[in-house]
Coordinates of C-alpha atoms and ligand atoms in Angstrom, one line a residue:
Chain A
M25 CA 86.5 117.2 88.1
A26 CA 89.7 115.4 88.8
N27 CA 91.0 115.0 92.3
R28 CA 94.0 117.4 92.8
K29 CA 96.1 116.9 95.9
L30 CA 99.4 118.1 97.4
M31 CA 101.7 115.2 98.0
K32 CA 105.2 113.8 97.9
G33 CA 106.5 111.8 95.0
N34 CA 106.7 108.8 97.2
E35 CA 103.0 109.2 98.1
A36 CA 102.1 109.7 94.4
I37 CA 103.8 106.3 93.7
C38 CA 101.3 104.7 96.1
Y39 CA 98.2 106.4 94.5
G40 CA 99.6 105.4 91.1
A41 CA 99.9 101.8 92.4
V42 CA 96.3 101.8 93.4
A43 CA 95.2 103.3 90.1
A44 CA 97.2 100.5 88.4
G45 CA 95.2 97.9 90.4
C46 CA 98.3 96.7 92.3
D47 CA 97.3 93.6 94.2
A48 CA 100.2 93.3 96.6
F49 CA 103.0 95.4 98.1
F50 CA 106.0 93.9 100.0
G51 CA 108.7 96.1 101.4
Y52 CA 111.2 96.8 104.1
P53 CA 111.9 100.2 105.7
I54 CA 114.7 102.4 104.3
T55 CA 115.0 106.1 104.0
P56 CA 114.2 108.1 101.8
Q57 CA 111.3 105.9 100.6
N58 CA 109.6 105.2 103.9
E59 CA 106.5 107.1 102.9
I60 CA 105.7 104.3 100.4
P61 CA 105.4 101.4 102.8
E62 CA 103.8 103.6 105.4
L63 CA 101.1 104.8 103.1
M64 CA 100.7 101.4 101.4
S65 CA 100.1 99.8 104.8
T66 CA 96.7 101.6 104.8
L67 CA 96.0 102.1 101.1
M68 CA 96.5 98.4 100.1
P69 CA 94.0 96.9 102.6
A70 CA 91.6 99.7 101.9
N71 CA 91.6 98.6 98.2
N72 CA 91.4 94.8 99.1
A73 CA 95.0 94.4 98.3
V74 CA 97.9 92.9 100.3
F75 CA 100.4 94.9 102.3
L76 CA 103.2 93.0 104.1
Q77 CA 106.3 94.3 105.8
A78 CA 109.0 91.7 105.0
E79 CA 111.9 90.7 107.2
S80 CA 114.4 92.0 104.6
E81 CA 114.6 93.2 101.1
V82 CA 115.6 89.7 100.1
S83 CA 112.3 88.4 101.4
A84 CA 110.3 91.3 100.0
I85 CA 111.4 90.6 96.5
N86 CA 110.8 86.9 96.9
M87 CA 107.3 87.6 98.2
V88 CA 106.9 89.7 95.0
Y89 CA 108.2 86.6 93.1
G90 CA 105.5 84.5 94.7
A91 CA 102.6 86.9 94.2
A92 CA 103.6 87.6 90.6
S93 CA 103.8 83.8 90.0
A94 CA 100.2 83.7 91.1
G95 CA 99.4 86.2 88.3
K96 CA 98.9 89.2 90.6
R97 CA 100.2 92.7 90.1
A98 CA 102.9 92.9 92.8
M99 CA 105.5 95.5 93.7
T100 CA 108.2 96.5 96.1
S101 CA 110.0 99.7 96.8
S102 CA 113.3 100.4 98.4
S103 CA 116.4 102.6 98.2
S104 CA 119.9 101.9 97.0
P105 CA 121.3 99.5 99.6
G106 CA 118.0 97.6 99.7
I107 CA 117.9 97.4 95.9
S108 CA 121.3 95.8 96.0
L109 CA 119.9 93.1 98.2
K110 CA 117.0 92.5 95.8
Q111 CA 119.2 91.8 92.8
E112 CA 119.2 88.0 93.2
G113 CA 115.4 88.1 93.2
I114 CA 115.2 90.5 90.3
S115 CA 117.3 88.1 88.2
Y116 CA 115.1 85.2 89.1
I117 CA 112.0 87.3 88.2
A118 CA 113.5 88.1 84.9
G119 CA 114.5 84.4 84.3
A120 CA 111.0 83.2 85.3
E121 CA 109.4 85.8 83.0
L122 CA 107.3 87.4 85.8
P123 CA 105.9 90.9 85.7
C124 CA 106.4 93.1 88.7
V125 CA 107.3 96.7 89.6
I126 CA 110.3 97.8 91.6
V127 CA 110.6 101.4 92.9
N128 CA 114.1 102.7 93.8
V129 CA 114.3 106.0 95.5
Q130 CA 118.0 106.4 95.1
R131 CA 120.3 107.8 97.8
G132 CA 124.0 108.6 98.1
G133 CA 126.4 105.7 98.0
P134 CA 128.3 103.4 97.8
G135 CA 127.9 101.4 101.0
L136 CA 125.5 102.7 103.5
G137 CA 126.1 106.1 101.9
N138 CA 123.5 108.6 103.1
T139 CA 119.8 109.4 102.8
Q140 CA 120.3 112.3 100.4
A141 CA 119.5 112.2 96.7
G142 CA 121.7 110.2 94.4
Q143 CA 121.7 108.7 90.9
A144 CA 124.6 106.2 91.2
D145 CA 122.3 103.2 90.8
Y146 CA 121.9 103.9 87.1
F147 CA 124.3 101.1 85.9
Q148 CA 122.8 98.6 88.4
T149 CA 119.3 99.4 87.1
V150 CA 119.6 99.7 83.4
K151 CA 122.5 97.3 82.7
G152 CA 121.0 94.3 84.5
G153 CA 122.1 94.5 88.1
G154 CA 121.8 90.9 89.0
H155 CA 123.4 87.9 87.2
G156 CA 122.5 86.8 83.7
D157 CA 121.5 88.2 80.4
Y158 CA 118.5 90.3 81.3
K159 CA 117.3 93.9 81.3
V160 CA 114.9 95.9 83.4
L161 CA 112.7 98.4 81.6
T162 CA 113.2 101.6 83.6
L163 CA 111.1 104.7 83.9
A164 CA 112.5 107.9 85.5
P165 CA 109.8 110.4 86.7
W166 CA 110.8 114.0 87.3
S167 CA 107.7 115.2 89.2
A168 CA 105.2 113.8 91.7
Q169 CA 102.7 113.8 88.8
E170 CA 104.9 111.5 86.8
C171 CA 105.4 109.3 89.9
Y172 CA 101.6 108.8 89.8
E173 CA 101.3 108.4 86.0
F174 CA 104.2 106.0 85.7
M175 CA 102.9 103.3 88.1
P176 CA 100.0 102.1 85.8
L177 CA 102.4 102.4 82.9
A178 CA 105.0 100.4 84.7
F179 CA 102.5 97.6 85.5
D180 CA 101.3 97.6 81.9
L181 CA 104.8 97.3 80.6
A182 CA 105.6 94.6 83.1
D183 CA 102.6 92.6 82.0
Q184 CA 103.2 93.2 78.3
Y185 CA 106.9 92.3 78.4
R186 CA 106.6 89.7 81.2
G187 CA 109.5 91.1 83.2
P188 CA 110.5 93.4 86.0
V189 CA 110.0 97.1 85.5
A190 CA 111.9 99.7 87.6
I191 CA 110.9 103.2 88.6
L192 CA 114.2 105.0 89.2
M193 CA 113.8 108.0 91.4
D194 CA 116.0 110.0 93.8
A195 CA 115.4 111.3 97.3
I196 CA 114.4 114.7 95.9
I197 CA 111.7 113.4 93.6
G198 CA 110.5 111.1 96.3
Q199 CA 110.3 113.8 99.0
M200 CA 109.3 116.9 97.1
L201 CA 105.7 118.1 97.6
E202 CA 103.8 118.9 94.5
A203 CA 100.2 119.0 93.3
V204 CA 99.1 115.8 91.7
E205 CA 96.1 115.3 89.5
L206 CA 94.7 111.9 90.6
H207 CA 92.7 111.5 87.4
G208 CA 92.5 107.7 87.5
D209 CA 92.2 107.7 83.7
F210 CA 94.5 105.0 82.5
P211 CA 94.1 102.6 79.6
S212 CA 93.3 99.0 80.5
I213 CA 95.3 96.2 78.9
D214 CA 94.6 92.5 78.8
R215 CA 95.9 91.2 82.1
S216 CA 95.0 87.5 81.7
K217 CA 97.9 85.2 82.6
T218 CA 97.4 81.7 81.5
W219 CA 100.9 80.8 82.8
A220 CA 100.1 81.8 86.4
V221 CA 100.1 79.3 89.2
T222 CA 96.6 79.5 90.8
G223 CA 95.8 75.8 91.4
T224 CA 95.3 73.6 88.3
R225 CA 91.5 73.2 88.7
G226 CA 91.3 70.8 85.8
R227 CA 94.1 72.2 83.6
A228 CA 97.6 70.8 83.2
H229 CA 100.0 72.1 85.8
N230 CA 101.8 75.4 85.4
V231 CA 105.4 75.8 86.6
I232 CA 107.2 79.0 87.4
N233 CA 110.9 78.3 87.0
S234 CA 114.2 79.8 86.0
L235 CA 116.2 76.6 85.9
W236 CA 117.0 75.1 82.5
I237 CA 119.5 72.3 82.6
D238 CA 119.5 71.9 78.9
V239 CA 121.8 74.6 77.6
N240 CA 119.9 74.9 74.4
V241 CA 116.6 75.5 76.2
M242 CA 118.4 78.0 78.4
E243 CA 119.7 79.8 75.3
E244 CA 116.2 79.8 73.9
L245 CA 114.9 81.6 77.0
N246 CA 117.6 84.2 76.5
I247 CA 116.8 84.6 72.9
R248 CA 113.1 85.1 73.8
L249 CA 114.0 87.7 76.4
Q250 CA 116.3 89.5 73.9
A251 CA 113.6 89.5 71.3
R252 CA 111.3 91.2 73.8
Y253 CA 114.0 93.8 74.6
R254 CA 114.4 94.6 70.9
T255 CA 110.6 95.1 70.7
A256 CA 110.8 97.4 73.8
E257 CA 113.7 99.3 72.2
R258 CA 111.5 99.9 69.2
D259 CA 108.2 100.6 70.8
E260 CA 108.7 101.9 74.3
V261 CA 111.3 104.7 74.1
R262 CA 110.0 107.8 75.9
Y263 CA 111.7 111.2 76.4
A264 CA 110.9 114.9 76.7
E265 CA 112.6 117.8 75.0
Y266 CA 112.8 121.5 76.1
Q267 CA 114.3 124.1 73.7
V268 CA 116.3 121.4 71.9
D269 CA 115.6 122.3 68.2
D270 CA 118.0 125.2 67.9
A271 CA 120.3 124.3 70.7
D272 CA 124.1 124.4 70.4
L273 CA 124.4 122.6 73.7
V274 CA 121.9 119.9 74.8
L275 CA 121.9 119.0 78.5
V276 CA 120.9 115.4 79.1
A277 CA 119.4 114.7 82.5
Y278 CA 116.7 112.7 84.3
G279 CA 115.0 113.0 87.7
C280 CA 116.1 115.9 90.0
P281 CA 119.0 117.1 87.8
A282 CA 116.6 117.4 84.9
R283 CA 114.7 120.0 86.9
V284 CA 117.9 121.8 87.7
C285 CA 118.8 121.7 84.0
R286 CA 115.5 123.2 83.0
T287 CA 116.4 126.3 85.1
V288 CA 119.8 126.3 83.5
V289 CA 118.3 126.3 80.1
D290 CA 116.2 129.4 81.1
L291 CA 119.2 131.1 82.6
A292 CA 121.3 130.4 79.4
R293 CA 118.5 131.5 77.1
Q294 CA 118.3 134.8 79.0
E295 CA 122.0 135.3 78.2
G296 CA 121.4 134.4 74.5
L297 CA 123.0 131.0 74.8
K298 CA 121.3 128.3 72.8
V299 CA 121.0 125.6 75.4
G300 CA 118.3 122.9 75.5
L301 CA 117.3 120.0 77.7
F302 CA 116.8 116.4 76.6
R303 CA 115.2 114.3 79.3
P304 CA 115.2 110.5 78.8
I305 CA 112.0 109.1 80.5
T306 CA 112.8 105.5 79.7
L307 CA 116.4 104.9 80.8
Y308 CA 116.1 101.4 79.4
P309 CA 115.3 101.5 76.5
F310 CA 117.5 104.6 76.2
P311 CA 116.4 107.1 73.6
T312 CA 119.5 106.3 71.5
A313 CA 118.1 107.0 68.1
R314 CA 116.7 110.5 69.0
I315 CA 120.0 111.5 70.6
A316 CA 121.9 110.3 67.5
E317 CA 119.6 112.4 65.3
I318 CA 120.2 115.5 67.4
A319 CA 123.9 114.9 67.3
K320 CA 123.8 115.0 63.5
S321 CA 122.4 118.5 63.6
G322 CA 125.6 119.7 65.2
S323 CA 124.8 120.1 68.8
Q324 CA 127.1 119.3 71.7
F325 CA 125.9 117.3 74.6
M326 CA 126.4 117.6 78.3
A327 CA 125.1 114.9 80.7
V328 CA 124.3 116.2 84.2
E329 CA 123.9 113.5 86.8
M330 CA 124.0 113.0 90.6
S331 CA 126.8 110.4 90.1
C332 CA 130.3 110.3 88.8
G333 CA 129.1 109.7 85.3
Q334 CA 126.9 106.7 84.4
M335 CA 124.2 107.7 82.0
V336 CA 126.8 109.8 80.2
E337 CA 128.1 106.5 78.8
D338 CA 124.8 105.8 77.1
V339 CA 124.8 109.3 75.7
K340 CA 128.2 108.7 74.3
L341 CA 127.1 105.4 72.8
A342 CA 124.2 107.1 71.2
V343 CA 126.2 110.0 69.8
N344 CA 128.9 107.5 68.6
G345 CA 131.6 110.1 68.1
A346 CA 129.3 112.5 66.0
A347 CA 129.5 115.2 68.7
E348 CA 131.3 116.2 71.8
V349 CA 129.8 114.8 75.0
L350 CA 130.6 116.7 78.2
F351 CA 129.8 115.7 81.8
Y352 CA 128.9 117.5 84.9
G353 CA 128.2 115.5 88.1
R354 CA 127.9 115.9 91.8
T355 CA 127.7 112.8 93.9
G356 CA 127.5 111.3 97.4
G357 CA 124.1 112.9 98.0
V358 CA 125.1 116.4 96.7
V359 CA 122.5 118.1 94.5
P360 CA 123.9 120.4 91.8
T361 CA 122.6 124.0 91.9
P362 CA 121.4 125.7 88.7
T363 CA 124.1 128.3 89.2
E364 CA 127.0 125.9 89.3
V365 CA 125.7 124.0 86.3
F366 CA 125.2 127.3 84.4
N367 CA 128.7 128.4 85.2
F368 CA 130.0 125.1 84.0
V369 CA 128.0 125.4 80.8
V370 CA 129.4 128.9 80.2
E371 CA 133.0 127.8 81.0
Y372 CA 133.1 124.6 79.1
G373 CA 129.9 123.8 77.4
V374 CA 128.8 126.2 74.7
S375 CA 130.7 126.4 71.5
S376 CA 133.1 129.3 71.2
C377 CA 130.8 131.1 68.8
A378 CA 128.0 131.1 71.2
A379 CA 130.3 132.2 74.0
D380 CA 131.5 135.0 71.8
K381 CA 128.0 136.1 71.3
R382 CA 127.6 136.3 75.0
A383 CA 130.7 138.4 75.3
Chain B
M2 CA 90.0 43.1 91.7
K3 CA 90.5 45.9 94.2
K4 CA 93.6 48.0 93.6
V5 CA 95.6 48.3 96.8
F6 CA 98.6 50.2 95.5
E7 CA 98.8 52.8 92.8
R8 CA 100.8 55.9 91.8
P9 CA 99.4 58.9 93.6
K10 CA 97.5 61.3 91.3
A11 CA 99.5 64.2 92.7
L12 CA 102.6 62.7 91.1
T13 CA 103.2 63.2 87.4
Q14 CA 104.5 60.3 85.3
A15 CA 108.1 61.7 85.4
E16 CA 110.7 59.4 86.9
F17 CA 112.5 60.7 90.0
S18 CA 116.1 61.5 89.4
Y19 CA 117.2 60.8 93.0
C20 CA 119.9 58.4 93.9
P21 CA 118.7 54.9 94.9
G22 CA 117.4 54.8 98.4
C23 CA 117.3 58.5 98.9
G24 CA 114.7 59.9 101.4
H25 CA 113.6 62.6 99.0
S26 CA 111.8 59.9 96.9
I27 CA 110.0 58.5 99.9
I28 CA 108.8 61.9 101.1
H29 CA 107.8 63.1 97.7
R30 CA 105.5 60.1 97.4
M31 CA 104.2 60.6 100.9
I32 CA 103.3 64.3 100.2
A33 CA 101.5 63.2 97.0
E34 CA 99.5 60.5 98.9
V35 CA 98.5 63.1 101.5
M36 CA 97.5 65.5 98.7
D37 CA 95.4 62.8 97.1
E38 CA 93.8 61.9 100.4
L39 CA 92.9 65.5 101.3
N40 CA 91.8 66.1 97.7
I41 CA 93.8 69.3 97.4
T42 CA 96.0 68.8 94.4
D43 CA 94.0 71.1 92.1
S44 CA 94.1 74.0 94.6
T45 CA 97.7 73.5 95.6
I46 CA 100.8 75.6 94.7
G47 CA 104.0 73.8 95.8
V48 CA 107.2 75.7 96.2
C49 CA 110.4 73.7 95.7
P50 CA 113.9 74.5 96.9
V51 CA 117.4 74.7 95.5
G52 CA 119.0 71.4 96.4
C53 CA 118.5 67.9 95.2
A54 CA 114.8 68.4 95.2
V55 CA 115.0 71.3 92.7
F56 CA 113.3 69.3 90.0
M57 CA 110.3 68.6 92.2
Y58 CA 108.2 70.7 89.8
D59 CA 108.6 67.9 87.3
Y60 CA 107.3 65.3 89.7
M61 CA 104.3 67.0 91.3
S62 CA 101.1 67.4 89.2
C63 CA 100.0 70.5 91.1
D64 CA 101.0 74.0 90.1
M65 CA 104.7 74.5 91.1
I66 CA 107.2 77.3 91.7
E67 CA 110.9 76.9 91.8
A68 CA 112.3 79.4 94.4
A69 CA 115.7 80.8 94.9
H70 CA 118.0 79.1 97.4
G71 CA 116.5 79.5 100.9
R72 CA 113.7 81.8 99.8
A73 CA 110.8 79.3 99.5
P74 CA 109.0 80.5 102.7
A75 CA 109.0 84.1 101.3
V76 CA 107.8 82.9 97.9
A77 CA 105.1 80.8 99.6
T78 CA 104.1 83.8 101.7
G79 CA 103.7 85.9 98.5
V80 CA 101.4 83.2 97.0
K81 CA 99.4 82.5 100.1
R82 CA 98.8 86.2 100.8
V83 CA 97.4 86.9 97.3
L84 CA 95.6 83.5 97.0
P85 CA 94.4 82.8 100.6
D86 CA 92.0 80.1 99.4
S87 CA 94.8 78.1 97.7
F88 CA 96.8 75.4 99.5
V89 CA 100.6 76.3 99.7
W90 CA 103.4 74.1 100.8
A91 CA 107.2 74.6 100.6
Y92 CA 109.8 71.8 100.5
Q93 CA 113.3 72.6 101.7
G94 CA 116.6 70.9 102.5
D95 CA 118.8 71.8 105.4
G96 CA 121.2 73.9 103.5
D97 CA 118.3 75.7 102.0
L98 CA 116.2 76.2 105.1
A99 CA 118.7 76.1 108.0
S100 CA 121.6 78.0 106.4
I101 CA 121.0 80.5 103.6
G102 CA 117.3 80.7 104.4
T103 CA 117.2 81.0 108.2
A104 CA 115.7 84.5 108.1
E105 CA 112.9 83.5 105.7
I106 CA 111.9 80.4 107.7
I107 CA 112.0 82.1 111.1
H108 CA 109.9 85.0 110.0
A109 CA 107.4 83.0 108.1
A110 CA 107.0 80.9 111.3
A111 CA 106.9 84.0 113.5
R112 CA 104.2 85.5 111.3
G113 CA 102.2 82.4 111.6
E114 CA 102.0 82.3 107.8
K115 CA 99.3 79.9 106.8
I116 CA 101.7 77.6 104.8
S117 CA 103.0 74.1 105.4
V118 CA 106.8 73.4 105.2
I119 CA 108.4 70.0 104.7
F120 CA 112.0 70.2 105.9
I121 CA 114.4 67.5 104.8
N122 CA 117.3 67.3 107.2
N123 CA 120.0 65.0 105.7
T124 CA 122.9 66.8 107.4
T125 CA 124.5 67.6 104.1
Y126 CA 124.5 69.6 100.9
G127 CA 123.5 66.8 98.7
M128 CA 123.3 68.6 95.4
T129 CA 126.6 70.4 95.5
G130 CA 128.6 67.3 96.5
G131 CA 128.2 66.6 100.2
Q132 CA 129.6 69.7 101.9
M133 CA 129.1 70.5 105.6
A134 CA 125.6 71.8 106.4
P135 CA 124.5 73.7 109.5
T136 CA 122.9 70.4 110.6
T137 CA 126.1 68.2 110.1
L138 CA 126.8 66.4 113.3
V139 CA 129.9 67.0 115.4
G140 CA 132.6 64.7 114.1
Q141 CA 130.6 63.9 110.9
R142 CA 132.7 63.9 107.8
A143 CA 131.8 66.1 104.8
S144 CA 133.6 67.3 101.8
T145 CA 134.4 70.7 103.4
C146 CA 135.3 69.0 106.8
P147 CA 137.0 65.8 105.7
A148 CA 138.3 65.2 109.2
G149 CA 134.9 65.6 110.7
R150 CA 133.0 68.6 111.9
D151 CA 135.1 70.4 114.5
P152 CA 132.9 72.4 116.8
D153 CA 135.9 74.6 117.8
K154 CA 136.0 75.9 114.2
T155 CA 132.5 75.4 112.9
G156 CA 130.2 75.2 115.9
Y157 CA 127.2 73.0 116.5
P158 CA 124.2 71.6 114.6
L159 CA 121.1 73.8 114.4
R160 CA 117.9 72.3 115.9
I161 CA 115.2 74.0 113.8
C162 CA 112.1 72.5 115.5
E163 CA 113.3 73.5 118.9
M164 CA 114.2 77.0 117.7
L165 CA 110.8 77.6 116.0
A166 CA 109.1 76.2 119.1
T167 CA 110.1 79.3 121.0
L168 CA 107.8 81.3 118.7
D169 CA 104.1 81.8 119.1
G170 CA 103.4 81.7 115.4
P171 CA 103.6 78.0 114.5
S172 CA 100.6 75.8 115.2
Y173 CA 102.4 72.5 114.5
L174 CA 106.0 71.5 114.6
A175 CA 107.1 67.9 114.5
R176 CA 110.3 65.9 113.8
V177 CA 109.9 62.5 112.3
T178 CA 112.0 59.9 110.4
P179 CA 110.8 57.3 107.9
T180 CA 113.4 54.7 108.9
S181 CA 110.9 52.1 110.2
P182 CA 107.4 51.1 109.3
A183 CA 106.2 52.9 112.5
G184 CA 108.3 55.9 111.5
L185 CA 106.7 55.9 108.0
V186 CA 103.2 56.0 109.5
K187 CA 104.2 58.8 111.9
T188 CA 105.8 60.8 109.1
K189 CA 102.7 60.5 107.0
G190 CA 100.5 61.4 110.0
S191 CA 102.6 64.5 110.7
I192 CA 102.4 65.7 107.1
T193 CA 98.7 65.1 107.1
R194 CA 98.4 67.1 110.4
A195 CA 100.5 69.9 109.0
F196 CA 98.4 70.1 105.8
Q197 CA 95.1 69.9 107.8
N198 CA 96.2 72.8 109.9
Q199 CA 96.5 75.0 106.8
L200 CA 93.2 73.7 105.5
D201 CA 91.6 74.7 108.8
G202 CA 93.1 78.2 108.4
I203 CA 95.1 77.8 111.7
S204 CA 98.7 78.9 111.0
F205 CA 102.3 77.9 110.1
S206 CA 103.3 74.3 110.4
L207 CA 106.6 72.5 109.7
V208 CA 107.5 68.8 109.6
E209 CA 111.2 68.1 109.9
V210 CA 112.1 64.8 108.3
L211 CA 115.4 63.2 109.4
S212 CA 116.5 61.9 106.0
N213 CA 119.5 60.3 104.4
C214 CA 122.0 60.9 101.7
P215 CA 123.4 57.5 101.0
T216 CA 125.6 58.9 98.2
H217 CA 127.5 61.4 100.1
W218 CA 127.4 59.5 103.4
R219 CA 129.0 56.7 101.4
M220 CA 126.6 54.1 102.8
T221 CA 124.0 51.7 101.5
P222 CA 120.4 52.9 102.0
I223 CA 120.0 50.4 104.8
E224 CA 123.2 51.5 106.6
S225 CA 122.1 55.1 106.2
F226 CA 118.8 54.5 107.9
K227 CA 120.6 52.8 110.7
W228 CA 122.9 55.8 110.9
I229 CA 119.9 58.1 111.3
D230 CA 118.5 56.1 114.2
E231 CA 121.9 55.7 115.9
N232 CA 123.5 59.1 115.3
M233 CA 120.9 61.7 114.2
V234 CA 118.0 60.9 116.5
P235 CA 120.1 61.4 119.7
V236 CA 121.0 64.9 118.4
Y237 CA 117.6 65.6 116.8
P238 CA 115.0 64.0 119.1
L239 CA 111.9 62.9 117.4
G240 CA 108.5 64.2 118.6
V241 CA 105.9 66.9 118.4
F242 CA 107.2 70.2 119.6
V243 CA 104.2 72.4 119.0
D244 CA 100.6 71.3 118.5
R245 CA 97.9 73.9 119.0
Ligands
LIG412 C1 122.6 81.6 96.2 C2 123.1 80.2 95.9 N1 124.2 79.8 96.6 C3 124.6 78.5 96.5 C4 124.0 77.7 95.6 C5 124.5 76.3 95.4 N2 123.7 75.2 96.0 C6 122.8 74.5 95.3 S1 122.1 73.3 96.2 C7 122.9 73.8 97.6 C8 122.7 73.1 98.9 C9 121.6 72.2 99.0 O1 121.6 71.5 100.2 P1 120.3 71.1 100.9 O2 119.5 72.3 101.1 O3 120.8 70.5 102.2 O4 119.6 70.1 100.0 P2 120.0 68.6 99.5 O5 120.7 68.8 98.2 O6 120.9 68.0 100.5 O7 118.7 68.0 99.3 C10 123.8 74.8 97.3 C11 124.7 75.4 98.3 C12 122.9 78.2 94.8 N3 122.2 77.5 93.9 N4 122.4 79.5 95.1
LIG413 S1 122.9 63.3 96.6 FE1 122.0 62.6 98.5 S2 120.2 63.9 98.9 FE2 120.8 64.1 96.7 S3 119.6 62.6 95.6 FE3 121.5 61.6 96.1 S4 121.2 60.6 98.0 FE4 119.5 62.0 97.8

């Protein structure tokens, strides 16, 4: 009998980290993710793992860099302003080909913003964020259960692709209480790391580095990274669909807005409007091919985000002119209500024939 | 015949890329000698800085990590926390440690992190072309203060050992300089002491080495050593600041 518990998404992240065999957590307080370092401060030592509150997000990500260099499963968590500070370290981690997991419980921005839910770090997360030609594999949970499930997945992807993996959440997903099945049933992958610095003990020395003075060697690293990203784009795309097959209008949303949109789909269907929900689970790699396929069947799209329109650009790239792509967003910490999204769908979203049916 | 001088095993065969007479070469060799003597090379993870010593990973035969500018103490902390039985040192210049990385060094020291830090104070940013550093002396010329450091505009040199000595975390803090035979012996003794403290599981230790940059100081190596003794030592007094 699995262990079912009521908890916040942030807490589920911690139990997921333990299930993943996380060896070390380094963080710095920032709302709305404080439950993570707070719970990790007891969960990590209880599982013979390291917890350390760093002096800043800059230090936290560099401690992750150190622990990951030693071949351990290391993570950090933060919220938008703190994630901005981590970008230098994330770029180094990508350059040095180190696995790690970074949780971002996004809040309203820019600047200090506020502690309410936001999704305006999408570009920063999936387009690179720091300097250089790198990508961060990004998972977007929409429930506390997925917060739990995605941590072992994130660590596996990090090990497999030797790079940073992001869990992109928002304040609602982090704070919302839900029942979580702590089943502990996760596949185990090969975690041996022959490149790690652990002390030579007889072997030749290992070096963790992101400096390549020879431009051709530097280019080779970039080509190697890009090859990995192509593999991830082929093998790691994840998404979920709800009433998409016959939809005239497909809402595209992740995290909290995806939950809002699920309600919108139900409201619309009650009114006879063929609306569906497409929920990207991997934001990078983005489910481009599947969206393109849906576009060919004649559906319209509407991205719904808690930003001024970021993911919508990837939807447009996927659709590539084959269908109309609309956008509805609230930002600055405002969460869209199902009613306002539904009204927008009715006013602008469904094709005239569907609207006629409704009339 | 008895061998009285050989290349330390903790050094690789790679040739140093430092300018002739640069203190980095002297201190690299000294660290390697101490690692040999303490027999710790195969359990050591060294963390090198951004600065002229950035290629240190090519020179040391132990496992090495190249850290971001100023972040070596945080990186070393990450390693030491997950591998408490390994030996971890960080090597940093004054731009790296005393400017961009002040937060990291102060907090690693305050935590009493069980790492050893070798701090090369050469009063300048060697790698980027001899700009003013936080440790540049008042009146000293640098490429971003060609008329000499003006305290009215740019303040005063940072004394790292004295600053860290206010904390309870460090177990050993010393400032040394290898400008004389006696200084060389003291420098090596301090590095040994700092390393031994970590091996004994005590706490954070740091050795500040007053070093030179003949290239950007526009001096011969011998002139530069004299300049350290005459100009740096009065501002940065030598000695042991914490030993517990
Ligand atoms: C974030 C960042 N800022 C600036 C630089 C450029 N930079 C490289 S080395 C260096 C200064 C090094 O000076 P110091 O630490 O005193 O070492 P030295 O070269 O004198 O040994 C700077 C500013 C960098 N690499 N990264
Ligand atoms: S520039 Fe200065 S610090 Fe750098 S290697 Fe040359 S002499 Fe040494």
